[in-house]
PDB file of N, CA, C and O in Angstrom:
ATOM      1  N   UNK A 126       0.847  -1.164   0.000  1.00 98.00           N
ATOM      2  CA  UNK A 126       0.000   0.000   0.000  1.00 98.00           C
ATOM      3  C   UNK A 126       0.899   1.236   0.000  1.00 98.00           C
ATOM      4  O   UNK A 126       1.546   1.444   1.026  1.00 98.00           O
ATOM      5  N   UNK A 127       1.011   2.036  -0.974  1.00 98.00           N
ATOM      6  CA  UNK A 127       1.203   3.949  -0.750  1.00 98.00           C
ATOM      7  C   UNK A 127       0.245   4.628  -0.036  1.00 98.00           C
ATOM      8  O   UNK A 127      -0.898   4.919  -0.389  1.00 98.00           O
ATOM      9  N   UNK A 128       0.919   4.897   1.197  1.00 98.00           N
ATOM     10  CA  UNK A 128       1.147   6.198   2.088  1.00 98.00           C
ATOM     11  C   UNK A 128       1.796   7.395   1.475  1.00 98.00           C
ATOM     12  O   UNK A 128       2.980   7.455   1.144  1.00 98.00           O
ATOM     13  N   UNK A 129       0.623   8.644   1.318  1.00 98.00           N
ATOM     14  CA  UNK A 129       1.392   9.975   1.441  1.00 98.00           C
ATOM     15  C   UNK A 129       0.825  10.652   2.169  1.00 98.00           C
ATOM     16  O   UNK A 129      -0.389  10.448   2.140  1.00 98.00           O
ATOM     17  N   UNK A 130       1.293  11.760   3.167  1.00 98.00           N
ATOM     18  CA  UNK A 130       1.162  12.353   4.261  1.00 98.00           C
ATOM     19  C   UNK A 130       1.591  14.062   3.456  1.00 98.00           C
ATOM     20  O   UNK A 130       2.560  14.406   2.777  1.00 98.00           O
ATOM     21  N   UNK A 131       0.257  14.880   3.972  1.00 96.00           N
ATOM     22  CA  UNK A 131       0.389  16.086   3.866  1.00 96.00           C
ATOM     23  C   UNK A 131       1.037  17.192   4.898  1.00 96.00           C
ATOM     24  O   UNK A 131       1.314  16.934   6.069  1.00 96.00           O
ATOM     25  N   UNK A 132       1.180  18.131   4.431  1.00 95.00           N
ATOM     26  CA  UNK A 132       1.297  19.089   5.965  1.00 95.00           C
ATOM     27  C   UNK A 132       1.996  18.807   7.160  1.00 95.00           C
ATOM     28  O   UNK A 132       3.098  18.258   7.166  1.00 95.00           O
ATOM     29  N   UNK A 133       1.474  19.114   8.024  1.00 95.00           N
ATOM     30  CA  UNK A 133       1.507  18.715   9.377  1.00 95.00           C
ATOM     31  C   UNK A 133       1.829  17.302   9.418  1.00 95.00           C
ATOM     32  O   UNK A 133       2.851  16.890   9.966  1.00 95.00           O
ATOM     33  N   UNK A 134       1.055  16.617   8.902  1.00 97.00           N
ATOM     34  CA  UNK A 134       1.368  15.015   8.774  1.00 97.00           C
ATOM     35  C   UNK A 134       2.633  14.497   8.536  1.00 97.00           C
ATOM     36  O   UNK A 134       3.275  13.682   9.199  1.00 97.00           O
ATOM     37  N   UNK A 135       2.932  15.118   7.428  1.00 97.00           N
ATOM     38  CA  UNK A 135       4.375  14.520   6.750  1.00 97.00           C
ATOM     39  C   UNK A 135       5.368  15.356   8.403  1.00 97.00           C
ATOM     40  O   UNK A 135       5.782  14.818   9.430  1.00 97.00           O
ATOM     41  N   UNK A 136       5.395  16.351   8.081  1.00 97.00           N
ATOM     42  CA  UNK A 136       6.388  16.791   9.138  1.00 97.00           C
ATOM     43  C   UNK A 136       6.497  15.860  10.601  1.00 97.00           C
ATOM     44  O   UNK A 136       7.503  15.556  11.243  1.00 97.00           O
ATOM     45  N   UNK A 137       5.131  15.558  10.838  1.00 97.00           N
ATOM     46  CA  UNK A 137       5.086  14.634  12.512  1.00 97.00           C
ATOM     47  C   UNK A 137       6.129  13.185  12.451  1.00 97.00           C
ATOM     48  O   UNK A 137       7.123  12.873  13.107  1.00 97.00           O
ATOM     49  N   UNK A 138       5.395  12.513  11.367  1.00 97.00           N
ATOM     50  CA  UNK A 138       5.727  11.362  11.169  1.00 97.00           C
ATOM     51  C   UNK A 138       7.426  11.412  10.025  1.00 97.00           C
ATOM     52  O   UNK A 138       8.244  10.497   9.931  1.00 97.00           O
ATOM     53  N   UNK A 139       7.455  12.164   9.640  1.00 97.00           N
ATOM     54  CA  UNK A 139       9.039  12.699   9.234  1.00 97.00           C
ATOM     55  C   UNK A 139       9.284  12.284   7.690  1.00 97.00           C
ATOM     56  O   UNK A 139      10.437  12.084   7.306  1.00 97.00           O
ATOM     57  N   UNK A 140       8.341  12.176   6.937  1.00 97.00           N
ATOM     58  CA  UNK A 140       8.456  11.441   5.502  1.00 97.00           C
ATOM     59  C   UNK A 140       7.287  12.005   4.785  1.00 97.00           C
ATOM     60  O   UNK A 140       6.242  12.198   5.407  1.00 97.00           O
ATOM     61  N   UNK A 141       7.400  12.329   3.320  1.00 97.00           N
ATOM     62  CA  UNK A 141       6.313  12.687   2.332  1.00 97.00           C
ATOM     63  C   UNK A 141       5.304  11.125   2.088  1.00 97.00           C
ATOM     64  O   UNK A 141       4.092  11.029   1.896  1.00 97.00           O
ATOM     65  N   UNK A 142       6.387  10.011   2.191  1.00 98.00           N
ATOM     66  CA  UNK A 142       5.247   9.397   1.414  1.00 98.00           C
ATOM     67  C   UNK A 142       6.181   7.427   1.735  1.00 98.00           C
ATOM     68  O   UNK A 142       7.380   7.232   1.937  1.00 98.00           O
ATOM     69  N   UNK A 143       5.549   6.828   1.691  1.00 98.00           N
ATOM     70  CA  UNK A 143       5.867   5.617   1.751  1.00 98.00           C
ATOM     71  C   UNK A 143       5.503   4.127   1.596  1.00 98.00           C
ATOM     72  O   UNK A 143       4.326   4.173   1.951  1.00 98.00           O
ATOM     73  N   UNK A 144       5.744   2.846   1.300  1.00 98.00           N
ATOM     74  CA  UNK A 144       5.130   1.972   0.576  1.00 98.00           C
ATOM     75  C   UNK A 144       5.521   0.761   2.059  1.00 98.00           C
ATOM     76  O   UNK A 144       6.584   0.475   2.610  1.00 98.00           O
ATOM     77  N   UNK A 145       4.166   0.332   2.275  1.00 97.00           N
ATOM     78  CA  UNK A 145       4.035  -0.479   3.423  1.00 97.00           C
ATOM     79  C   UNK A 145       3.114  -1.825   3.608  1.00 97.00           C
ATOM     80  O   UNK A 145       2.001  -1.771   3.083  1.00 97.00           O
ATOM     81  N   UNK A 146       3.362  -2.662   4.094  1.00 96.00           N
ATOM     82  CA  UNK A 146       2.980  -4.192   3.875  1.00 96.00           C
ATOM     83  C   UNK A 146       2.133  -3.924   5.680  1.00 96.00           C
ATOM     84  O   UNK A 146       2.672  -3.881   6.786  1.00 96.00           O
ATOM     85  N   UNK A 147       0.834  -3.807   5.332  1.00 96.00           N
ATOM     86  CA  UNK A 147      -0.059  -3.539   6.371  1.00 96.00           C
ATOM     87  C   UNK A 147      -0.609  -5.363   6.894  1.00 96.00           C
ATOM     88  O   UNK A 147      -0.690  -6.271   6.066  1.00 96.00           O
ATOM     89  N   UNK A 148      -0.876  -5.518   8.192  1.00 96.00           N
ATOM     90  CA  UNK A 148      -1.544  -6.910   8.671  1.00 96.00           C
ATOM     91  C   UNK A 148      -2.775  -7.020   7.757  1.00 96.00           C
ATOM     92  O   UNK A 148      -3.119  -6.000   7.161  1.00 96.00           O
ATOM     93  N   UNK A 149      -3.816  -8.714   7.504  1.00 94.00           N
ATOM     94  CA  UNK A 149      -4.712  -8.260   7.062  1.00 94.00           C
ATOM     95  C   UNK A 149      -5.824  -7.987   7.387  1.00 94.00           C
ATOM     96  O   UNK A 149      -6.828  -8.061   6.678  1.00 94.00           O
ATOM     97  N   UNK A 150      -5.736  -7.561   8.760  1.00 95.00           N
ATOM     98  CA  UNK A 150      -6.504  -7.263   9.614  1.00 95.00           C
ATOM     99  C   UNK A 150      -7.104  -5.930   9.613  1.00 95.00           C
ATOM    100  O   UNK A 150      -8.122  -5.590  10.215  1.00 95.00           O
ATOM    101  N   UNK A 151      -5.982  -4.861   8.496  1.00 97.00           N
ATOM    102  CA  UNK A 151      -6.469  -3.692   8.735  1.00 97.00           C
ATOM    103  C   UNK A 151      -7.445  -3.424   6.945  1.00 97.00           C
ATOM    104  O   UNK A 151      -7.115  -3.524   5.764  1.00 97.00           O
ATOM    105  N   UNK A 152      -8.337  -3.166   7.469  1.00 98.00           N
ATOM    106  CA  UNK A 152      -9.282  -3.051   6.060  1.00 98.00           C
ATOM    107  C   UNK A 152     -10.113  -1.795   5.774  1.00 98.00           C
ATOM    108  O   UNK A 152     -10.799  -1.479   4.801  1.00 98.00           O
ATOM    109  N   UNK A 153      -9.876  -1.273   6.756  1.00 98.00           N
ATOM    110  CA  UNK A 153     -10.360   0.153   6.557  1.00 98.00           C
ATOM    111  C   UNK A 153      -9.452   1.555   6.863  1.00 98.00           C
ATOM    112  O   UNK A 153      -8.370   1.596   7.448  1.00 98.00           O
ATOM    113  N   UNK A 154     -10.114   2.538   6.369  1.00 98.00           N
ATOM    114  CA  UNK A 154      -9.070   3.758   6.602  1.00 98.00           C
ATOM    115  C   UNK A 154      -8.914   3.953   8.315  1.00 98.00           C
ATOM    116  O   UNK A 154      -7.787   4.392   8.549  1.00 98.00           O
ATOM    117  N   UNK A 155      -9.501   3.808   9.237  1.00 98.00           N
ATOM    118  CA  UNK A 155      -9.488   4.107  10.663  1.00 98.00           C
ATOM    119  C   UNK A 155      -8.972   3.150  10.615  1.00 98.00           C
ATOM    120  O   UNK A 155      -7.822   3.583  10.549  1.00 98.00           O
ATOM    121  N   UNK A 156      -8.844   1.827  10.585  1.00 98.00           N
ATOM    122  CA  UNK A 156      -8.104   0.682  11.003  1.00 98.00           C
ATOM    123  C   UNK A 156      -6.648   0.902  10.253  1.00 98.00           C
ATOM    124  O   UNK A 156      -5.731   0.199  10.677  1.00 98.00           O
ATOM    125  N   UNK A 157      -6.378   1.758   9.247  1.00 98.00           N
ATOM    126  CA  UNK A 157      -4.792   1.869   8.779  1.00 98.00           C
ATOM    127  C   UNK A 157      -4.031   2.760   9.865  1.00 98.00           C
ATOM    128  O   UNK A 157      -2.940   2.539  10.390  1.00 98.00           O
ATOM    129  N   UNK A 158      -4.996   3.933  10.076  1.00 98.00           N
ATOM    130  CA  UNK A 158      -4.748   4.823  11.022  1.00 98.00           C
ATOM    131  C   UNK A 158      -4.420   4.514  12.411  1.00 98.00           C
ATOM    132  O   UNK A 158      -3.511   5.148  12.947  1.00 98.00           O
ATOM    133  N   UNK A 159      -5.010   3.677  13.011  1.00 97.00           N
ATOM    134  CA  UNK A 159      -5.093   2.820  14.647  1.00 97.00           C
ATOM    135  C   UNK A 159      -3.866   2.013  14.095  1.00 97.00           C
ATOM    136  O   UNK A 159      -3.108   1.740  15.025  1.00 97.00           O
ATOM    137  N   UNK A 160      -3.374   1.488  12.749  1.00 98.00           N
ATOM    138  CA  UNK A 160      -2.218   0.376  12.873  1.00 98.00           C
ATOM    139  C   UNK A 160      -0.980   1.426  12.986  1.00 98.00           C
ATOM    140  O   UNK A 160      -0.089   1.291  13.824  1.00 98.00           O
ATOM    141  N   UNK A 161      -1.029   2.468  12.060  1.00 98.00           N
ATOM    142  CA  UNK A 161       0.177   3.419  11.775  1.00 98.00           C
ATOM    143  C   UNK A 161       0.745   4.217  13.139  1.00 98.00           C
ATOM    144  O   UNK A 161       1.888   4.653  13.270  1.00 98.00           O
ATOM    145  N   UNK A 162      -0.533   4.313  14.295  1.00 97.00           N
ATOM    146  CA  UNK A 162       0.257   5.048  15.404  1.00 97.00           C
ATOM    147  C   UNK A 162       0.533   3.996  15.956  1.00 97.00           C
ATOM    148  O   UNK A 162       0.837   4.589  16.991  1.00 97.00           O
ATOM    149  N   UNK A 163       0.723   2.871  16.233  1.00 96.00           N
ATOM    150  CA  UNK A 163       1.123   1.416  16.740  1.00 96.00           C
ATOM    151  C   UNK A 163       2.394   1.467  16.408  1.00 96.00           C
ATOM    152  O   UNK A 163       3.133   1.159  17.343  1.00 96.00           O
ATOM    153  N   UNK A 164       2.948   1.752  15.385  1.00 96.00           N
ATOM    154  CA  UNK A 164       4.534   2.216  15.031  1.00 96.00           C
ATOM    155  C   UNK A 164       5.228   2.985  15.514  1.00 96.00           C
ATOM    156  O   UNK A 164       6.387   3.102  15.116  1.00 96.00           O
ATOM    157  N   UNK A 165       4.694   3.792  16.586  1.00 96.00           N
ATOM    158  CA  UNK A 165       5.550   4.661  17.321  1.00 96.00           C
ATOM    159  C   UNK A 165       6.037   5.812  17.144  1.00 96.00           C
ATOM    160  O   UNK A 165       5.489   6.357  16.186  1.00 96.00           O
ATOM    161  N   UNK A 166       6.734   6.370  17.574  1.00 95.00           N
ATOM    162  CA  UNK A 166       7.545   7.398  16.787  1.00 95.00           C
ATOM    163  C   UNK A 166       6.392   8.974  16.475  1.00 95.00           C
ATOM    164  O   UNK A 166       5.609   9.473  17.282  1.00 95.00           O
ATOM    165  N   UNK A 167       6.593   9.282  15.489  1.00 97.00           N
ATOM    166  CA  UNK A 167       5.984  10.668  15.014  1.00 97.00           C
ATOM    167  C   UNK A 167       4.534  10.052  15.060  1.00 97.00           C
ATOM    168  O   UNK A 167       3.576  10.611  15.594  1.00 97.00           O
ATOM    169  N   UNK A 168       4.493   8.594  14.312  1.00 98.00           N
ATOM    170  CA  UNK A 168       2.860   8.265  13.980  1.00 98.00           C
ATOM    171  C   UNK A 168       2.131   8.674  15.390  1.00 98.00           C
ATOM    172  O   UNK A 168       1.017   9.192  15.471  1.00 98.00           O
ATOM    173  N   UNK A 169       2.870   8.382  16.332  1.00 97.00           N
ATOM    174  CA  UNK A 169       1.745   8.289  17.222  1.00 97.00           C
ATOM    175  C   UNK A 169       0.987   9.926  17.623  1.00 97.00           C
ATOM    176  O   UNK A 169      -0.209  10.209  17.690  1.00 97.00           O
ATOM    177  N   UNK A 170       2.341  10.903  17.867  1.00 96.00           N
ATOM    178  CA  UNK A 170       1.623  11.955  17.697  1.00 96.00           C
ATOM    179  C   UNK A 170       0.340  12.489  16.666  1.00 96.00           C
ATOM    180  O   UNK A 170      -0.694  13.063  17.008  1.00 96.00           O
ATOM    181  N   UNK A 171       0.978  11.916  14.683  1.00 97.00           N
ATOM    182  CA  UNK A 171       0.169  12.345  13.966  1.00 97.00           C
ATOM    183  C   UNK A 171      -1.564  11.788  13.639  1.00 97.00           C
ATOM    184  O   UNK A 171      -2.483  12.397  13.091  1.00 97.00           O
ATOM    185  N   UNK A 172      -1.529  10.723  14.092  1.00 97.00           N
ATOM    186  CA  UNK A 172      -2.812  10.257  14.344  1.00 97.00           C
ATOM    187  C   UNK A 172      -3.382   9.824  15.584  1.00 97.00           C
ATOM    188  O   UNK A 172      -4.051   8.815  15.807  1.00 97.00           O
ATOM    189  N   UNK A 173      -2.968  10.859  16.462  1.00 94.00           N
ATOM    190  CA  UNK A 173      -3.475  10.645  18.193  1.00 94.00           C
ATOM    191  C   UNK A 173      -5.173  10.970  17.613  1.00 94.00           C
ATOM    192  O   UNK A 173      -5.772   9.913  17.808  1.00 94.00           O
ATOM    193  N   UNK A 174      -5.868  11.709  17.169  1.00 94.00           N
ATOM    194  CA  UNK A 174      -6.600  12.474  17.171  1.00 94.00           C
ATOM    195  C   UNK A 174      -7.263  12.571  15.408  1.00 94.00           C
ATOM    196  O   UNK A 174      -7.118  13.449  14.558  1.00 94.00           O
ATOM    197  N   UNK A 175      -8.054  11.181  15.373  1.00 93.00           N
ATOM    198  CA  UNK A 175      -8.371  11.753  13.877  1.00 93.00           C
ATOM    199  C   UNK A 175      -9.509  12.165  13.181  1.00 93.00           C
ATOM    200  O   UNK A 175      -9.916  11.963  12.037  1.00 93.00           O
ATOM    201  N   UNK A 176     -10.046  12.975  14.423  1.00 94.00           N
ATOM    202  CA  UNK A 176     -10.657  13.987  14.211  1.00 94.00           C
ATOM    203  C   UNK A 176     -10.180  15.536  13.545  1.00 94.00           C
ATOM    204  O   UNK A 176     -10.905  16.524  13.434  1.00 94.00           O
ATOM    205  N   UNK A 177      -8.820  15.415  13.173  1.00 93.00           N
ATOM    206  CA  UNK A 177      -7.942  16.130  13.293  1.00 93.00           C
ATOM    207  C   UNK A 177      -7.289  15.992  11.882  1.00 93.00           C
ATOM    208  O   UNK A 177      -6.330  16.668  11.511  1.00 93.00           O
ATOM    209  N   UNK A 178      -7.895  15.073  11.168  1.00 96.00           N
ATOM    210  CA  UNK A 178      -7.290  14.513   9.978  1.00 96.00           C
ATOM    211  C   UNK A 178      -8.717  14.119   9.146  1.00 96.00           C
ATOM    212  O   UNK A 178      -9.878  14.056   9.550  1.00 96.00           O
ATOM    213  N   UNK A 179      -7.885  13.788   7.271  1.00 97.00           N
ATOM    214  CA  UNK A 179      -8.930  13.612   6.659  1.00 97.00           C
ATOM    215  C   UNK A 179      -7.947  12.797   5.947  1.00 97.00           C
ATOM    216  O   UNK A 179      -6.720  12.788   6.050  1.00 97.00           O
ATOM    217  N   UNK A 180      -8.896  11.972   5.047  1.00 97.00           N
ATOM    218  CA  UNK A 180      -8.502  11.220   3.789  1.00 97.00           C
ATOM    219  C   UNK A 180      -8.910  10.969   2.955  1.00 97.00           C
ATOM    220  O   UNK A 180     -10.091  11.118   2.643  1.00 97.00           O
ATOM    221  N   UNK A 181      -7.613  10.269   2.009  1.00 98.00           N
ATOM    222  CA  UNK A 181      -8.283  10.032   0.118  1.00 98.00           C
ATOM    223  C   UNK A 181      -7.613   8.774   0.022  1.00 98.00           C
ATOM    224  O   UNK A 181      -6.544   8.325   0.435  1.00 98.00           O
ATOM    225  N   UNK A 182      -8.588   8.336  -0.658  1.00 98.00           N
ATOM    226  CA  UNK A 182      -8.092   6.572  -1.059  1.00 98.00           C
ATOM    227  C   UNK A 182      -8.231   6.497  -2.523  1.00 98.00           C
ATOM    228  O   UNK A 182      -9.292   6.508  -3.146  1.00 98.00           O
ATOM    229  N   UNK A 183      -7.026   6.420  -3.007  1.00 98.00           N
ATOM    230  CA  UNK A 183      -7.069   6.579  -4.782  1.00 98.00           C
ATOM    231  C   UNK A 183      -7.339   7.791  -5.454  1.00 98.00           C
ATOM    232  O   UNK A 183      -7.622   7.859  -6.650  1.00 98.00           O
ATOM    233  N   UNK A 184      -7.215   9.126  -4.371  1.00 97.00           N
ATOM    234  CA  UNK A 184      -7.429  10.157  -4.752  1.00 97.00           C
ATOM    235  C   UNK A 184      -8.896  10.417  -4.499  1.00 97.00           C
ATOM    236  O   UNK A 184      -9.522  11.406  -4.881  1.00 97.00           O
ATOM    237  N   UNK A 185      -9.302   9.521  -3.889  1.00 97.00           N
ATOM    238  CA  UNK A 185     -10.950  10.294  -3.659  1.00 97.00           C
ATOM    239  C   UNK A 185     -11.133  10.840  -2.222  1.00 97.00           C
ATOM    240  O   UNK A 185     -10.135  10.511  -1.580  1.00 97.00           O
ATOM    241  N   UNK A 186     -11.829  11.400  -1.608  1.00 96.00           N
ATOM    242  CA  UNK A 186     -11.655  11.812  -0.309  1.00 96.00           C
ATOM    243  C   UNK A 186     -13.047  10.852   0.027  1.00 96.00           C
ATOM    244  O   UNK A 186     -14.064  10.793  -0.663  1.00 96.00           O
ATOM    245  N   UNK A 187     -12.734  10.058   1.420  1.00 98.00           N
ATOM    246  CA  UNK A 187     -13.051   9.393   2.007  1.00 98.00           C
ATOM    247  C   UNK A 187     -13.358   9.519   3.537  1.00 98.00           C
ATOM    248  O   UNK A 187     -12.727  10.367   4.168  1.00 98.00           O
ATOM    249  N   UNK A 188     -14.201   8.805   4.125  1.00 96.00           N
ATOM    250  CA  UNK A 188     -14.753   8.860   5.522  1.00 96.00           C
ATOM    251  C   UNK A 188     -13.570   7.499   6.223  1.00 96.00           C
ATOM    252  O   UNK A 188     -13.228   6.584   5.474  1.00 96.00           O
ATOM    253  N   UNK A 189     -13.192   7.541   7.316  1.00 97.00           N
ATOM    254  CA  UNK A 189     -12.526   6.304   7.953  1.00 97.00           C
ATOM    255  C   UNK A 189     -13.125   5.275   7.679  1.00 97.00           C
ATOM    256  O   UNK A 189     -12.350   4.571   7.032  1.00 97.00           O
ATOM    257  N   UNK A 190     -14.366   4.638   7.847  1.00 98.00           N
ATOM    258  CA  UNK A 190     -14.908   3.499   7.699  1.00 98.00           C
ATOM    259  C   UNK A 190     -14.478   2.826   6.264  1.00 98.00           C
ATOM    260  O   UNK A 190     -14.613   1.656   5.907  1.00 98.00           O
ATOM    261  N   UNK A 191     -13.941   3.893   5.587  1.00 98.00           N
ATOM    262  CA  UNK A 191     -14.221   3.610   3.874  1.00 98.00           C
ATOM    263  C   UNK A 191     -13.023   2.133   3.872  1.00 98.00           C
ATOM    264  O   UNK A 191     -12.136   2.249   4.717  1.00 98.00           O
ATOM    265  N   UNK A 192     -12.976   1.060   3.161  1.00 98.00           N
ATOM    266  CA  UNK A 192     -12.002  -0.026   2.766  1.00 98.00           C
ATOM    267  C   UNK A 192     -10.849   0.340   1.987  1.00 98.00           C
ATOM    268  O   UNK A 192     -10.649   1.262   1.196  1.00 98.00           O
ATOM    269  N   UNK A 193     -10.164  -0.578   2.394  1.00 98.00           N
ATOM    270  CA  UNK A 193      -8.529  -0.074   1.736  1.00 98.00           C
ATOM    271  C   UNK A 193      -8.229  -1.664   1.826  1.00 98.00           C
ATOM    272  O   UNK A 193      -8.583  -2.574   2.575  1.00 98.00           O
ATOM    273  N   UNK A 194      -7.193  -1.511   0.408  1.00 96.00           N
ATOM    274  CA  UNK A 194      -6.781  -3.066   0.093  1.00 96.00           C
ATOM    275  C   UNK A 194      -5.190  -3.003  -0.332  1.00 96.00           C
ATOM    276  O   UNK A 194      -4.814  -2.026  -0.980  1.00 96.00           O
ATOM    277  N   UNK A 195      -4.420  -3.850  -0.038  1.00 95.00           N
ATOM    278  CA  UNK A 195      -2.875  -3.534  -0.324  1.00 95.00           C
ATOM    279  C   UNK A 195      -2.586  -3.245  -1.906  1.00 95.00           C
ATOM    280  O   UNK A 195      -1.531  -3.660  -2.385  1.00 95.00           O
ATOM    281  N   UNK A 196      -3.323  -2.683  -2.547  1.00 96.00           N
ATOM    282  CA  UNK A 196      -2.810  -1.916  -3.808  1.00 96.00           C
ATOM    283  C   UNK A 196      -3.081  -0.406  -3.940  1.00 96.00           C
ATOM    284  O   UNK A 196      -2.679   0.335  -4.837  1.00 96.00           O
ATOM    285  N   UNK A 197      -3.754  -0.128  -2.997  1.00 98.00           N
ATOM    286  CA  UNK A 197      -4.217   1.341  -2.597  1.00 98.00           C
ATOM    287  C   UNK A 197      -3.359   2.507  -2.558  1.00 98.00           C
ATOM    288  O   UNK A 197      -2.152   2.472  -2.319  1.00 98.00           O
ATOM    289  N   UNK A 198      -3.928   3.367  -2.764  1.00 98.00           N
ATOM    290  CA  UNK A 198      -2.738   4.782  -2.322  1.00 98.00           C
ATOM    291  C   UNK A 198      -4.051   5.120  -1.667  1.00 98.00           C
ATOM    292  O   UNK A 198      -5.217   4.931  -2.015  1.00 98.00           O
ATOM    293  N   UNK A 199      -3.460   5.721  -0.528  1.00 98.00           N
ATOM    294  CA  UNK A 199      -4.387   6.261   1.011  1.00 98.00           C
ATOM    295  C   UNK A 199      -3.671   7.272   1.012  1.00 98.00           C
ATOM    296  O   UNK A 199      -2.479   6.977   1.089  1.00 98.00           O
ATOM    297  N   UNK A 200      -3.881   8.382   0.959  1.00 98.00           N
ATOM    298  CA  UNK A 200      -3.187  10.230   1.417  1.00 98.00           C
ATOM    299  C   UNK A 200      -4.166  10.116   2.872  1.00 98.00           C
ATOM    300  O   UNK A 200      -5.135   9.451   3.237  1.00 98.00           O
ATOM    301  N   UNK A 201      -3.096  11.411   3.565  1.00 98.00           N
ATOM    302  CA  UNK A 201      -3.696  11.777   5.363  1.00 98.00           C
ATOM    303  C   UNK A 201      -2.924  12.973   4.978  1.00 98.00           C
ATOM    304  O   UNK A 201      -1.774  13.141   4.572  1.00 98.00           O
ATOM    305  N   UNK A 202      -4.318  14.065   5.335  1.00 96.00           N
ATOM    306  CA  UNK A 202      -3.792  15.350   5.548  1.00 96.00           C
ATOM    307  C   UNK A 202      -4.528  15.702   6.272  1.00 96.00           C
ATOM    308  O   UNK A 202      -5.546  15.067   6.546  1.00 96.00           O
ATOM    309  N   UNK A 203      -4.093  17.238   6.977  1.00 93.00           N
ATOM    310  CA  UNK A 203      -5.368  17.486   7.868  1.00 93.00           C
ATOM    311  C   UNK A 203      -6.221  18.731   6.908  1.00 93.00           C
ATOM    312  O   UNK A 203      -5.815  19.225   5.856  1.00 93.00           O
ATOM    313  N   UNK A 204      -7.610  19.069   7.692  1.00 88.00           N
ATOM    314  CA  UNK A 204      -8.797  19.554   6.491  1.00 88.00           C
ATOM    315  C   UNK A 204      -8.166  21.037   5.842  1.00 88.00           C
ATOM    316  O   UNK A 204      -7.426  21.728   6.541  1.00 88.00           O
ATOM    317  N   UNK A 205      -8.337  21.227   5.191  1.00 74.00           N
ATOM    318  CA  UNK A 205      -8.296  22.588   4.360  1.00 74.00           C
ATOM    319  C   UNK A 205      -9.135  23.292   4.467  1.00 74.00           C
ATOM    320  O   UNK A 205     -10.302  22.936   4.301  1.00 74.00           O
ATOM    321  N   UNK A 206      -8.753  24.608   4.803  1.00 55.00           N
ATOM    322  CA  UNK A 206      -9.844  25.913   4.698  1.00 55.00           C
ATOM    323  C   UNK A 206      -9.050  26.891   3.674  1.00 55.00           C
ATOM    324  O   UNK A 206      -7.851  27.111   3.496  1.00 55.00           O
ATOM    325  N   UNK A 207     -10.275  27.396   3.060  1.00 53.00           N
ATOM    326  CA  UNK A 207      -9.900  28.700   1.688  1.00 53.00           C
ATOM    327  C   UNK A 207      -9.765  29.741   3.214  1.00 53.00           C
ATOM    328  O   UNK A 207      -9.921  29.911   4.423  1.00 53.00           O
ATOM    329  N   UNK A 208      -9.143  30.396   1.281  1.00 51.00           N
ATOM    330  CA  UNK A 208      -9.322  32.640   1.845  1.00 51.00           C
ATOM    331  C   UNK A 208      -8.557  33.576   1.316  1.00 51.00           C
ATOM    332  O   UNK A 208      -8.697  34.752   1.654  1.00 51.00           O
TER     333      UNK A 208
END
């Protein structure tokens, strides 16, 4: 699966973007999220709170519940406001 991390994101967790062999236990976007702060490190700060965050799976923007399968690209950024 491709991981890319926006913003805030990329900076926490310390990387733009990365290719990762997830359990197959994790099948949804909240369940990638609950596995990725399990790794320690920056993750745990960047997805303490993901209310605080949004996502796209294949480029579409998505709700957590949404499914993810190991050929996926999943982006995490947090929300955007204009002005």
């Amino acid at each position: 699966m491709k991981l890319i991390y926006f913003a805030w994101v990329r900076q926490k967790v310390g990387r733009a973007e990365e290719i990762v062999d997830v359990p197959r236990e994790v099948e949804t976007v909240g369940a990638l999220a609950t596995w990725l702060q399990s790794r320690g490190g920056g993750y745990v700060e960047a997805f303490a709170d993901l209310k605080r965050l949004r996502a796209a799976v294949n480029q579409e923007h998505v709700d957590f519940s949404a499914p993810v399968g190991p050929s996926d690209e999943v982006a995490f950024f947090p929300p955007v406001t204009g002005g």
